[in-house]
XYZ file of C-alpha atoms in Angstrom:
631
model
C -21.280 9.844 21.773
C -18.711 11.606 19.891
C -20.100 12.617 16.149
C -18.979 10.147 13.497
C -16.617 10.362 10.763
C -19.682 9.998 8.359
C -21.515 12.723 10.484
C -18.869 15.118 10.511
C -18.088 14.733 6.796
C -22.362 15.203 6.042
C -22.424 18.190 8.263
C -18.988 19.959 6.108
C -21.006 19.204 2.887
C -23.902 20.730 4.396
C -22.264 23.621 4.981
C -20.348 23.841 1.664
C -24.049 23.212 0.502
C -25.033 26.612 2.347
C -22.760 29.086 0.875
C -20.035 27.747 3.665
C -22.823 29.240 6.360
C -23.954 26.568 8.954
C -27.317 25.329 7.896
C -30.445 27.229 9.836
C -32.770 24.729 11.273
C -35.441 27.026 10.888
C -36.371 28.264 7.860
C -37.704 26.623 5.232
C -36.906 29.171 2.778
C -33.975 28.035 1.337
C -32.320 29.632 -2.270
C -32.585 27.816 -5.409
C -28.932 26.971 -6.826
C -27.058 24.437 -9.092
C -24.366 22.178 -7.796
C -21.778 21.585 -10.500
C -19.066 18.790 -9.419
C -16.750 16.598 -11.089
C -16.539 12.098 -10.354
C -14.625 12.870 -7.516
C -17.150 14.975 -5.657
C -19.807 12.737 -7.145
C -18.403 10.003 -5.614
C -18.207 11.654 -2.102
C -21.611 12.935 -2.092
C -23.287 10.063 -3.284
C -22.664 7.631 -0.293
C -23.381 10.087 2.223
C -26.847 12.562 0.776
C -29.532 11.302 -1.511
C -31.212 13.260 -3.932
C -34.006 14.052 -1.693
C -31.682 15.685 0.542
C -30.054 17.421 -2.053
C -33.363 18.816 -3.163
C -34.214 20.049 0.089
C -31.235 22.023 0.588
C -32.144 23.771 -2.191
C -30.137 21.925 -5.137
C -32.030 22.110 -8.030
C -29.477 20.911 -10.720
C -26.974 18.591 -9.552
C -24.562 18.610 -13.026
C -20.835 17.216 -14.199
C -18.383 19.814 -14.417
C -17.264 18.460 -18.178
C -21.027 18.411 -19.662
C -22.596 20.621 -22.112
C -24.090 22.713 -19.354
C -26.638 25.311 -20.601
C -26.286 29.099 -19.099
C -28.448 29.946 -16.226
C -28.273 33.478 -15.638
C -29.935 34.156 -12.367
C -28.892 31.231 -10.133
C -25.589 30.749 -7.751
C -23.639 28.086 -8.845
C -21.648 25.694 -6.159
C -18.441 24.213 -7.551
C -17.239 21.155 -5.748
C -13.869 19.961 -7.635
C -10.378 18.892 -7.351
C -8.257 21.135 -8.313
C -6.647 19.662 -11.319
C -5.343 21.846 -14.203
C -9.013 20.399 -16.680
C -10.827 21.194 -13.752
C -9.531 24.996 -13.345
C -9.554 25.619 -17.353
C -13.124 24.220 -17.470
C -14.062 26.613 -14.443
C -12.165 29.719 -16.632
C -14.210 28.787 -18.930
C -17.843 28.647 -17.472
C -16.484 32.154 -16.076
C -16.092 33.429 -19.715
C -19.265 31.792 -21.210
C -21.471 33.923 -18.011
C -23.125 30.542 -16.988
C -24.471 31.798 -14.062
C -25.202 34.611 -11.498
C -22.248 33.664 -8.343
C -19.852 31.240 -8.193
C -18.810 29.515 -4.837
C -15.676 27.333 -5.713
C -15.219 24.861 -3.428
C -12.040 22.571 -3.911
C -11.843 19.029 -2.842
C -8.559 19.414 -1.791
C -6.480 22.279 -1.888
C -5.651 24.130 -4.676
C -2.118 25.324 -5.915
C -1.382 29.239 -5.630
C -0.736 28.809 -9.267
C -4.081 27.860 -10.405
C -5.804 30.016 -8.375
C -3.586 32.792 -10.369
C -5.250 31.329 -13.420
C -8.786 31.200 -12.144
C -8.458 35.418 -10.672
C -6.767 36.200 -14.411
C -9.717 34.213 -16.400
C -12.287 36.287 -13.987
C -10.401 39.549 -15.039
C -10.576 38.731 -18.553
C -14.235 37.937 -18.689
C -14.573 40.878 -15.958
C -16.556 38.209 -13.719
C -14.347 39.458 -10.297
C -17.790 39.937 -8.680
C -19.362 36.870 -9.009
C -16.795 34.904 -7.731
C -18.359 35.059 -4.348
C -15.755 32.578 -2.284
C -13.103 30.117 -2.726
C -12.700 27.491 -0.833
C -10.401 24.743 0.194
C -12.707 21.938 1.621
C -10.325 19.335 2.685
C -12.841 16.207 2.061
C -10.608 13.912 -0.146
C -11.778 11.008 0.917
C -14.982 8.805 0.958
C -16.729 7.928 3.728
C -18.865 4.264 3.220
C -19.923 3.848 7.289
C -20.125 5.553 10.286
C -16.309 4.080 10.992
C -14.930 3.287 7.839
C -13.989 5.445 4.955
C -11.491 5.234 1.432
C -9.773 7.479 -0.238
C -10.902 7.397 -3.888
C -12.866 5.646 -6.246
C -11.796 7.416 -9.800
C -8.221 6.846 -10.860
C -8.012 4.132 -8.076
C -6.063 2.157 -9.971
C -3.269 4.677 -9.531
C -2.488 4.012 -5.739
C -4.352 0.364 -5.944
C -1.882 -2.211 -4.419
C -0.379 -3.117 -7.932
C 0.761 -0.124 -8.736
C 2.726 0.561 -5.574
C 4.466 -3.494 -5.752
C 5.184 -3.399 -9.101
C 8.935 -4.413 -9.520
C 10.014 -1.855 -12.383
C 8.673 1.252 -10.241
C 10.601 4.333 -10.560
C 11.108 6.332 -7.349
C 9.015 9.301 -8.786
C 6.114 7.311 -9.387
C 5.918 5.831 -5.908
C 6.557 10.021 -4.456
C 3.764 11.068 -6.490
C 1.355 7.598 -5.241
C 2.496 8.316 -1.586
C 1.718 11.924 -1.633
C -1.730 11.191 -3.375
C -2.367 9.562 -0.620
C -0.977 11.605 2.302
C -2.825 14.096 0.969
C -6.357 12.099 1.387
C -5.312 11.334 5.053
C -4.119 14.970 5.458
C -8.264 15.850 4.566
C -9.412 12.984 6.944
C -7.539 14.357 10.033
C -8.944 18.098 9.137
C -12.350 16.396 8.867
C -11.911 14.526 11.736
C -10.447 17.371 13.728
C -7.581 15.717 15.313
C -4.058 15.174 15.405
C -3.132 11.114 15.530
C -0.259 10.053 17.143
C 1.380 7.693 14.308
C 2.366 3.874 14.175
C 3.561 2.192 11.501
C 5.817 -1.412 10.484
C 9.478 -0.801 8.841
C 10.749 -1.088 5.518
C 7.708 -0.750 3.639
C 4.949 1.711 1.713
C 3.315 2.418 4.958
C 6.436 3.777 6.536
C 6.959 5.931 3.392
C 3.473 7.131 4.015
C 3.374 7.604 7.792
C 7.218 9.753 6.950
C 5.354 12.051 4.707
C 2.516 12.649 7.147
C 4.343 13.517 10.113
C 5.741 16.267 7.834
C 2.609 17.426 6.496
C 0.526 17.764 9.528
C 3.956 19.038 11.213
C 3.769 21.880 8.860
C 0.849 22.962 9.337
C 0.669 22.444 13.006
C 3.513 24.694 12.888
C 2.242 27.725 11.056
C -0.160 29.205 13.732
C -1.686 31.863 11.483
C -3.392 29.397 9.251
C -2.965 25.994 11.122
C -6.407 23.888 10.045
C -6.038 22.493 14.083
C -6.746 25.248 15.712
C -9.780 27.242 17.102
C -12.814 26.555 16.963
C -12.599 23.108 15.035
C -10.435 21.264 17.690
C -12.616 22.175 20.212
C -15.528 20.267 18.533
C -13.166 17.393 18.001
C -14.387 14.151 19.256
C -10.945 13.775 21.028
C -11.688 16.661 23.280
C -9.003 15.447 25.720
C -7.552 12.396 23.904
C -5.877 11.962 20.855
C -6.399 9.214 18.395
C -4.287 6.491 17.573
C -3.397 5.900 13.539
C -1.847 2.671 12.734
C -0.803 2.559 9.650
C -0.859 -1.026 7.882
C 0.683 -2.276 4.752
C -1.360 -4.925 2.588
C 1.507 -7.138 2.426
C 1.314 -8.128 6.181
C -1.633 -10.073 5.154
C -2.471 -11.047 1.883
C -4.432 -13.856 2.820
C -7.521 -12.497 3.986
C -8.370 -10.752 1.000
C -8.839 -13.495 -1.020
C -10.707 -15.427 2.107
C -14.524 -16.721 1.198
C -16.461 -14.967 3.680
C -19.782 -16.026 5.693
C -20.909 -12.175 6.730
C -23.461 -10.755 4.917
C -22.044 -7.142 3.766
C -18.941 -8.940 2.841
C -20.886 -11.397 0.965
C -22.372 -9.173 -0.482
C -19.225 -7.248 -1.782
C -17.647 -10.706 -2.556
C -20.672 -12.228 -4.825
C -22.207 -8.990 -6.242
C -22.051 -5.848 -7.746
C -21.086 -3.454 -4.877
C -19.576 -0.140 -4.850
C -20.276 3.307 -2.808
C -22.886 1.253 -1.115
C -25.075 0.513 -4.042
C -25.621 -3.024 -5.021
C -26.517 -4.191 -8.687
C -28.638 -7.015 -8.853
C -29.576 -8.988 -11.597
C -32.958 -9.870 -11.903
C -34.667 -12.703 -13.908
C -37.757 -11.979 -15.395
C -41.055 -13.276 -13.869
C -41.188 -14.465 -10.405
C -42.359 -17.540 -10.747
C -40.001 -20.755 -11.099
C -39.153 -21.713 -14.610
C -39.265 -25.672 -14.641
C -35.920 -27.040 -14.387
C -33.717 -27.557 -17.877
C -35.639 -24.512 -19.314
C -33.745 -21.918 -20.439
C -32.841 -19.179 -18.038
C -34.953 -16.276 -18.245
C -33.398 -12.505 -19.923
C -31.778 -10.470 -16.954
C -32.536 -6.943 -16.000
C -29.944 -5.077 -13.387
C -31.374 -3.570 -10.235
C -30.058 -1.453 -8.022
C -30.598 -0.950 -4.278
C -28.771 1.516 -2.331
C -27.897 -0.062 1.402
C -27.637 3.186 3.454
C -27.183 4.228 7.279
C -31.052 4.691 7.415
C -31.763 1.169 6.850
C -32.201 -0.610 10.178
C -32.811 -4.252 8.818
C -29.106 -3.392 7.119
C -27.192 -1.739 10.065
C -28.369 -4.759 12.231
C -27.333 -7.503 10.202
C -24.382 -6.172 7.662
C -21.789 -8.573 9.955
C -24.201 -11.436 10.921
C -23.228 -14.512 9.042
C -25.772 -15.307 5.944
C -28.171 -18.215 7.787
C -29.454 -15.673 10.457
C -29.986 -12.670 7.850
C -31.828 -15.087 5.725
C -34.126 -16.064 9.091
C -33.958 -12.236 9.888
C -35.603 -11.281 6.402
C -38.041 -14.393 6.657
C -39.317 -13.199 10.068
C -39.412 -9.414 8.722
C -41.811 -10.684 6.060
C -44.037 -12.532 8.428
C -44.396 -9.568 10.877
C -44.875 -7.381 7.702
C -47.968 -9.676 6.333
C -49.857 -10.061 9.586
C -49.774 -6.151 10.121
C -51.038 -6.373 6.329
C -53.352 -9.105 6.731
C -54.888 -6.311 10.132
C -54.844 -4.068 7.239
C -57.012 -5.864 4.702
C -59.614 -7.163 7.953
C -60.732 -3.692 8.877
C -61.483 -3.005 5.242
C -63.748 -5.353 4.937
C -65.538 -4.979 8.269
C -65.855 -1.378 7.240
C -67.723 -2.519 3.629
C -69.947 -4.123 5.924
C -71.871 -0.837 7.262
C -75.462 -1.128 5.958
C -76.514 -5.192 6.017
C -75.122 -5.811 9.818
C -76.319 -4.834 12.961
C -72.773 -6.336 14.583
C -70.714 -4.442 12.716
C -72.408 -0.811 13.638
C -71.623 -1.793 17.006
C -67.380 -2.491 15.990
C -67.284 0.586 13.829
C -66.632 2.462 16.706
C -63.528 0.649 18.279
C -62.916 0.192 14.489
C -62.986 3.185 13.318
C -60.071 4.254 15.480
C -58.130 0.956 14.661
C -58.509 1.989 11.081
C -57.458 5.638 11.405
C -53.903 4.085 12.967
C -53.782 1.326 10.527
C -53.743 4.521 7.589
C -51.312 6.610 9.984
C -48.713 3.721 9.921
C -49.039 2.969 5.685
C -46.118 5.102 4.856
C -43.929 3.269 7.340
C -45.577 0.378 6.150
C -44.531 0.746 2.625
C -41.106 1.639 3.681
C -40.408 -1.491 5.225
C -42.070 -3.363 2.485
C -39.285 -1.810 0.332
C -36.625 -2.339 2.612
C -37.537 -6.439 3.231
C -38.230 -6.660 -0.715
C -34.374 -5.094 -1.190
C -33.256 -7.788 1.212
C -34.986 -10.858 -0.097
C -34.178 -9.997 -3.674
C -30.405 -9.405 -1.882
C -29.988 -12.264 -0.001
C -31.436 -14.609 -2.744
C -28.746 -13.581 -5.680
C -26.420 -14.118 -2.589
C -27.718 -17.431 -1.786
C -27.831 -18.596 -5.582
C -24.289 -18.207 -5.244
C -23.376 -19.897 -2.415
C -25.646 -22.683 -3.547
C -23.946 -22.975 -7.271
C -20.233 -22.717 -5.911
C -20.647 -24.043 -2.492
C -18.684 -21.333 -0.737
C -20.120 -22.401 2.403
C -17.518 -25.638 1.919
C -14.866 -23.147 0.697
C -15.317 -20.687 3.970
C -14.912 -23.950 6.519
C -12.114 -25.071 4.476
C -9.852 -21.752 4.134
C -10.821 -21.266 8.012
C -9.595 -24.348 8.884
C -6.657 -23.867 7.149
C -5.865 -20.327 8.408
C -6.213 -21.538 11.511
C -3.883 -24.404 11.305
C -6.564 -27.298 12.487
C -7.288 -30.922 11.221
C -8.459 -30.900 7.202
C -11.540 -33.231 6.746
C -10.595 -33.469 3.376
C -8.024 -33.022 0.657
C -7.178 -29.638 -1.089
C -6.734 -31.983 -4.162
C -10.543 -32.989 -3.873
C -11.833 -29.615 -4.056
C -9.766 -28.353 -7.076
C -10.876 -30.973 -9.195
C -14.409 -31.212 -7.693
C -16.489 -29.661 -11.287
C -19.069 -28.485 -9.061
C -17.673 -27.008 -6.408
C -17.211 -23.158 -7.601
C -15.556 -21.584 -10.370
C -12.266 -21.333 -11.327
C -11.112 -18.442 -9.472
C -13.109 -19.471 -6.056
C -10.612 -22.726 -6.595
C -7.471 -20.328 -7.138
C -8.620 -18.098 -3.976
C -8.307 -21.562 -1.881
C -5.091 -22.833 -3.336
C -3.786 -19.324 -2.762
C -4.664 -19.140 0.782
C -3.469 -23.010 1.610
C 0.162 -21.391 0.238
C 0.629 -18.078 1.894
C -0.596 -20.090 5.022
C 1.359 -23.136 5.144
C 4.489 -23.246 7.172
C 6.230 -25.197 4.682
C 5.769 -24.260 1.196
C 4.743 -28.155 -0.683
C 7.349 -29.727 -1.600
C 7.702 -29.322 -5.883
C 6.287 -32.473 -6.371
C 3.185 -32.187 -4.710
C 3.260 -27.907 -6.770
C 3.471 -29.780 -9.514
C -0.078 -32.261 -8.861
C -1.642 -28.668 -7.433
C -1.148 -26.598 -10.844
C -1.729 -29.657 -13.106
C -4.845 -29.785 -11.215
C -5.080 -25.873 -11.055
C -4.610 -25.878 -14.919
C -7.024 -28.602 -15.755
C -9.582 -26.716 -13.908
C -9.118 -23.972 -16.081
C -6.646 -21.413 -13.731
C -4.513 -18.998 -14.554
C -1.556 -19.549 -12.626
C 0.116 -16.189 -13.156
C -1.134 -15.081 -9.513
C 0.492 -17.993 -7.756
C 3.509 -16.632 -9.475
C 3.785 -13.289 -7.571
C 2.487 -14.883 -4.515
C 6.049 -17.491 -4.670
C 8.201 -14.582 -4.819
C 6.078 -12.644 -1.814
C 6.802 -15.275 -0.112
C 10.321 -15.536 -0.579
C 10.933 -12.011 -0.213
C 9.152 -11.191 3.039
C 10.078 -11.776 6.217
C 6.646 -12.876 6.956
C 8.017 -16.133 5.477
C 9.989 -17.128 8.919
C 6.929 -16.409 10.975
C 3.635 -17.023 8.704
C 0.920 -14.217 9.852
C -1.137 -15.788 12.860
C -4.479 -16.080 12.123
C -6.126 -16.903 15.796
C -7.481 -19.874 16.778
C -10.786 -19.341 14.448
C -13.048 -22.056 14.611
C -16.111 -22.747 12.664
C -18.947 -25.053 14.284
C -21.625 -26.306 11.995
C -24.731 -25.879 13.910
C -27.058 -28.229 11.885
C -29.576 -27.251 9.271
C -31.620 -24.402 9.552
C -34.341 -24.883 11.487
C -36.906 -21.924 10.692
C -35.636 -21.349 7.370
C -36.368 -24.967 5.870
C -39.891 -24.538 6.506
C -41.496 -24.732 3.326
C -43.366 -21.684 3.529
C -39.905 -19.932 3.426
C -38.421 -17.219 0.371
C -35.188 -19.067 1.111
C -34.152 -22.599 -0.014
C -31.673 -23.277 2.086
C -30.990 -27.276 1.891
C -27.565 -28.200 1.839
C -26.141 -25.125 2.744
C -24.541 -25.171 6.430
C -25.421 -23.323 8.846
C -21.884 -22.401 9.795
C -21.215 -20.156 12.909
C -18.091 -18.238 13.667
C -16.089 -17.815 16.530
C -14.355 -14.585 17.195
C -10.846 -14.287 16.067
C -8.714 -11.567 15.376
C -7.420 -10.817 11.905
C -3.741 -10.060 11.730
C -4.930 -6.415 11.357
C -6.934 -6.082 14.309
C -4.167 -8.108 16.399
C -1.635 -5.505 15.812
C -4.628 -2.954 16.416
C -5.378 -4.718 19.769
C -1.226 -4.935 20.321
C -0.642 -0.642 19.363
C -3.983 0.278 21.419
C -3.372 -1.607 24.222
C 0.094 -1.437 24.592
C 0.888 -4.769 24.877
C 4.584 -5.977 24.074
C 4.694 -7.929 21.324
C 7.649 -8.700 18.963
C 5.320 -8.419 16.067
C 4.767 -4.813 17.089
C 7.646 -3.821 19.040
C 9.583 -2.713 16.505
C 6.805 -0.212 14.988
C 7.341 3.450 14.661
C 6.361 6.057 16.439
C 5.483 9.765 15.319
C 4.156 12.416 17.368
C 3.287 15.360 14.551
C 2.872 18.085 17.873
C 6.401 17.385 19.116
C 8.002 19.958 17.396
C 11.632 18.314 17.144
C 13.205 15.685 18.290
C 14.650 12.636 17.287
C 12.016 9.428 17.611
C 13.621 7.831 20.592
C 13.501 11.157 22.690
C 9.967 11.864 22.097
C 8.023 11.482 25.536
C 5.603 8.419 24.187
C 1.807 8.237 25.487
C 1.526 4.917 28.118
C -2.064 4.851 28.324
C -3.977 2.456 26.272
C -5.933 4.337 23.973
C -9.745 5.091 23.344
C -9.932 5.608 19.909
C -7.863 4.507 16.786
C -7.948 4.627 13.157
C -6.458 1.861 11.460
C -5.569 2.415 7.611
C -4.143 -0.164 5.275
C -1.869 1.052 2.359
C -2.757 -1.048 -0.643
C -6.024 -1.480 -0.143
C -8.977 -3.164 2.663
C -12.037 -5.206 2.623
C -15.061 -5.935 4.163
C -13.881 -9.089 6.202
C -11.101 -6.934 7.903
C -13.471 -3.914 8.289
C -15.874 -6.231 9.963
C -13.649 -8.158 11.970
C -12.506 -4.848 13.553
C -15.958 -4.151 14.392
C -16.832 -7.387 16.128
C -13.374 -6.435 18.254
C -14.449 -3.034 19.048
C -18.012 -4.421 20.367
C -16.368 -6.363 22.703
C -14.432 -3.675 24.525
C -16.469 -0.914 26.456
C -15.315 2.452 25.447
C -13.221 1.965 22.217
C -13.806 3.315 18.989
C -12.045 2.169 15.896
C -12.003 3.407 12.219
C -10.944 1.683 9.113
C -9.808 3.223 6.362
C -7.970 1.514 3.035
C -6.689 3.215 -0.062
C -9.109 1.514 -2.192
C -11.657 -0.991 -1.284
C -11.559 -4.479 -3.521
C -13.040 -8.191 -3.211
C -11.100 -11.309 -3.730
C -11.899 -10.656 -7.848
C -10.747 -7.270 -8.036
C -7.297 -8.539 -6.318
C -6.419 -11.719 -7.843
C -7.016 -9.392 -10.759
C -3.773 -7.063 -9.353
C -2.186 -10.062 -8.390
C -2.156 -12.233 -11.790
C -0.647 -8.727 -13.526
C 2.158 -8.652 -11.072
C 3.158 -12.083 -11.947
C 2.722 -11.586 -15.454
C 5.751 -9.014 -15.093
């Protein structure tokens, strides 16, 4: 198997990590030095090496570039930056203060001829020329969450988030500088990645502006051999030795309805419910674990945190399996996890029995060796006791929220309605239902029964949904922005086609209502879902397969290694293709992520990134949303 965006991105930080030398395997002598970097390279190294890691390599100090940093005079220092003008003056500065031995300055993206003028005339000055040991353009502007999904930036995200690029009073300059901020992220994925794409993208809209500026940039570079980033020895390690990827570019606005969707997976729950960013999860915690009786008052919280990471199997198993079987999965971990406990505790006390027994000097023996493999396996013990604690502690702040709001009635609902079937009750009902969620879960629905409805409701009936809307405490100013979306796409003729999703209840749990269960689950469906495709992974699936398809027909197509040519000349690849990396301008979620996943399981062979320019839940965006129709 071909190495992994994530993999490939860990191994060039490794390396930046080792003085830009590939890492020895052997020795274990490594050199002491500090690693100085600013939130952006924070924010890329956090998701992908722990601290531990870090200290093995040798990191001793891992330190903001814009702290009070005190001078170390006999250690190399690592810089791992953007190269923005604060960035540069800071690093002019360190140079004149003699913070350290070496420098290695290692920029995030690449740096500007100019500011690299100002760094070599700040060295001269404080006559540090020598211990600026290397410079380096990294090219790892982006940030990679999962083995096949990655975004592009975390700080300042709200500069390229969707508002800011559908904003009505943008000027043109603005929307140049958003598009190049983020060609330039995708320009450091491809280097990563080692591969030139062949491009698709829709008409008319941000992504075509973005897939435009592309083309050019990898063009150019492609096109000056002597320091082309696609050449040599990086291609050949490319996981496209003989095939090139396929990027389809994807514009928010070609679906805005599954970002506000309720969800029933559990990483997307997870992002939807809770705290979760850079794959850390905040949790609050009450105090005490035992119940407080009901009408007391709620114990004082505390905030966890748990980090969900690539080395946790419980979590790479069952990130996409809908909430009921994680909660059965974690139930059954803890079972397995007390017997071999319960083993544990048995041989302890067979071994206090040595002097009064004749029996037991006869078991020591097989004992004895039973006990020596029971002590052997304590670490991994201990680690999975950590990892099911995470989970339970998880998956119970996720279930006290599907419990309290009943999303489990708000996913069947928004399904049904995204997929066009029979309604078992009235949207009317569930607005002004008190106890069924809060006020935004109600605006989420009423927002996806609009975008999805063939015919927008007549202004009567608008007029019962906001009074009902309003009484429930909404803020209508999102439903405002969402009307004139509406009647300014084209979408509006031919409403996005969300597949024939169904969603069959499957009864109560069974395993989980046994009493001896972490989980109360009464009440709660069991729902299970049907495979569907997402209006993203359909025009994947339509692109990848090559499938004709007026939805798709029309899309454009760049080849960056065709040197000229006009589009319709270019000789276009016929074969379906093996690998594709779908990005959506304006930013992803989970749900999509995941649904792309599910598709890629099902076909032998295929590989399939996702990539967004920022990565939100259903909050975050009605957030964006409500300020565009406040305009």
């Amino acid at each position: 198997m071909a190495a992994s965006i994530r993999e490939k991105q860990t191994a060039a930080l490794k390396r930046m990590l080792n003085f830009n030398a590939p890492p020895l395997k052997n020795t274990t002598e490594s050199v002491w030095k500090v690693l100085i970097y600013d939130r952006f390279g924070q924010d890329i190294i956090s998701p992908l090496l722990s601290v531990k890691e870090l200290r093995d390599m040798g990191i001793t100090l891992h330190l903001l570039l814009h702290t009070d940093r005190d001078p170390i005079p006999d250690v190399p220092a690592i810089y791992f930056v953007m190269p923005t003008e604060e960035n540069t003056d800071r690093i002019c500065q360190d140079l004149r203060n003699q913070l350290y031995e070496s420098y290695y300055l290692n920029f995030i993206s690449a740096i500007s001829r100019s500011k690299l003028e100002d760094i070599a005339s700040a060295a001269l000055a404080a006559n540090a020329v020598n211990q600026v040991t290397k410079v380096f353009d990294q090219y790892l502007n982006f940030i990679t969450l999962e083995d096949d999904m990655f975004i592009l930036c975390n700080q300042n995200k709200e500069h390229i988030s969707y508002h800011a690029i559908n904003k009505p009073d943008i000027i043109d300059t603005d929307m140049e500088a958003i598009m190049d901020t983020i060609v330039d992220s995708l320009f450091c994925f491809f280097v990563t990645l080692g591969a030139v794409p062949i491009i698709r993208c829709p008409r008319g809209n941000a992504a075509e502006m973005v897939a435009v500026k592309l083309d050019k940039k990898l063009r150019e570079n492609l096109r000056d051999a002597r320091n082309s980033l696609f050449t040599g020895d990086t291609m050949g390690t490319g996981q496209f030795s003989f095939q090139r990827p396929l990027f389809v570019l994807a514009d928010r606005n070609l679906d805005l309805a599954t970002p506000l969707h309720h969800t029933w997976t559990y990483q997307a729950l997870i992002h939807d419910v809770l705290d979760f960013h850079l794959n850390r999860v905040s949790v609050e915690e009450s105090q005490g674990s035992e119940a407080s009786p009901a009408g007391a008052r709620p114990k004082k919280k505390n905030k966890k945190s748990y980090d969900l990471t690539g080395a946790d199997k419980f979590w790479q198993k069952h990130k996409g399996s809908p909430f009921p079987e994680v909660a059965e999965a974690v139930q059954e971990e803890l079972d397995t996890y007390r017997a071999q406990e319960d083993e544990v505790k048995r041989l302890k006390s067979i071994m206090g029995l040595e002097g009064e027994d004749d029996g037991a000097i006869s078991m020591l023996s097989d004992n004895t060796a039973k006990l020596t493999s029971a002590v052997s396996s304590l670490p991994e013990l201990l680690e999975k006791k950590r990892l099911i604690d995470l989970h339970t502690n998880v998956a119970t702040a996720v279930l006290d929220h599907i419990k309290s709001r009943k999303l489990d009635v708000y996913f069947e609902y928004e399904e049904k309605l995204m997929s066009k079937s029979t309604l078992d009750k009235s949207l009317l009902d569930i607005i002004s239902d008190p106890d069924a969620g809060t006020v935004e879960d109600k605006m989420r629905l009423f927002l996806i029964y609009y975008i999805t409805s063939q015919q927008p409701p007549s202004e009567a009936d608008l007029e019962q949904y906001k009074k009902a809307l309003v009484d429930a405490g909404c803020d209508l100013s999102s439903l405002n922005y969402i009307k004139q979306w509406k009647a300014f796409t084209k979408m509006a003729a031919t409403p996005a086609n969300y597949g024939s999703s169904g969603v069959k209840p499957m009864g109560l749990f069974s395993r989980v209502m046994n009493t001896g269960s972490q989980f109360v689950m009464e009440g709660v469906k069991n729902l299970v879902l049907k495979q569907h495709n997402l209006p993203v992974t359909r025009i994947l699936d339509n692109l990848m397969e090559m499938k004709s398809n007026p939805e798709t027909d029309d899309y454009r197509y760049f080849d960056p290694k065709m040197l000229r040519g006009s589009e319709s000349s270019i000789p276009r690849n016929k074969n379906p293709f093996q690998e594709a990396i779908v990005f959506v301008v304006g930013g992803g979620n989970y749900i999509e992520y995941q649904n792309l996943v599910d598709y890629t399981k099902a076909r032998q062979g295929k590989r399939v990134l996702y990539g967004c320019s920022e990565l939100f839940n259903a909050a975050q965006f009605m957030k964006q949303l409500s300020q565009l129709g406040q305009k």
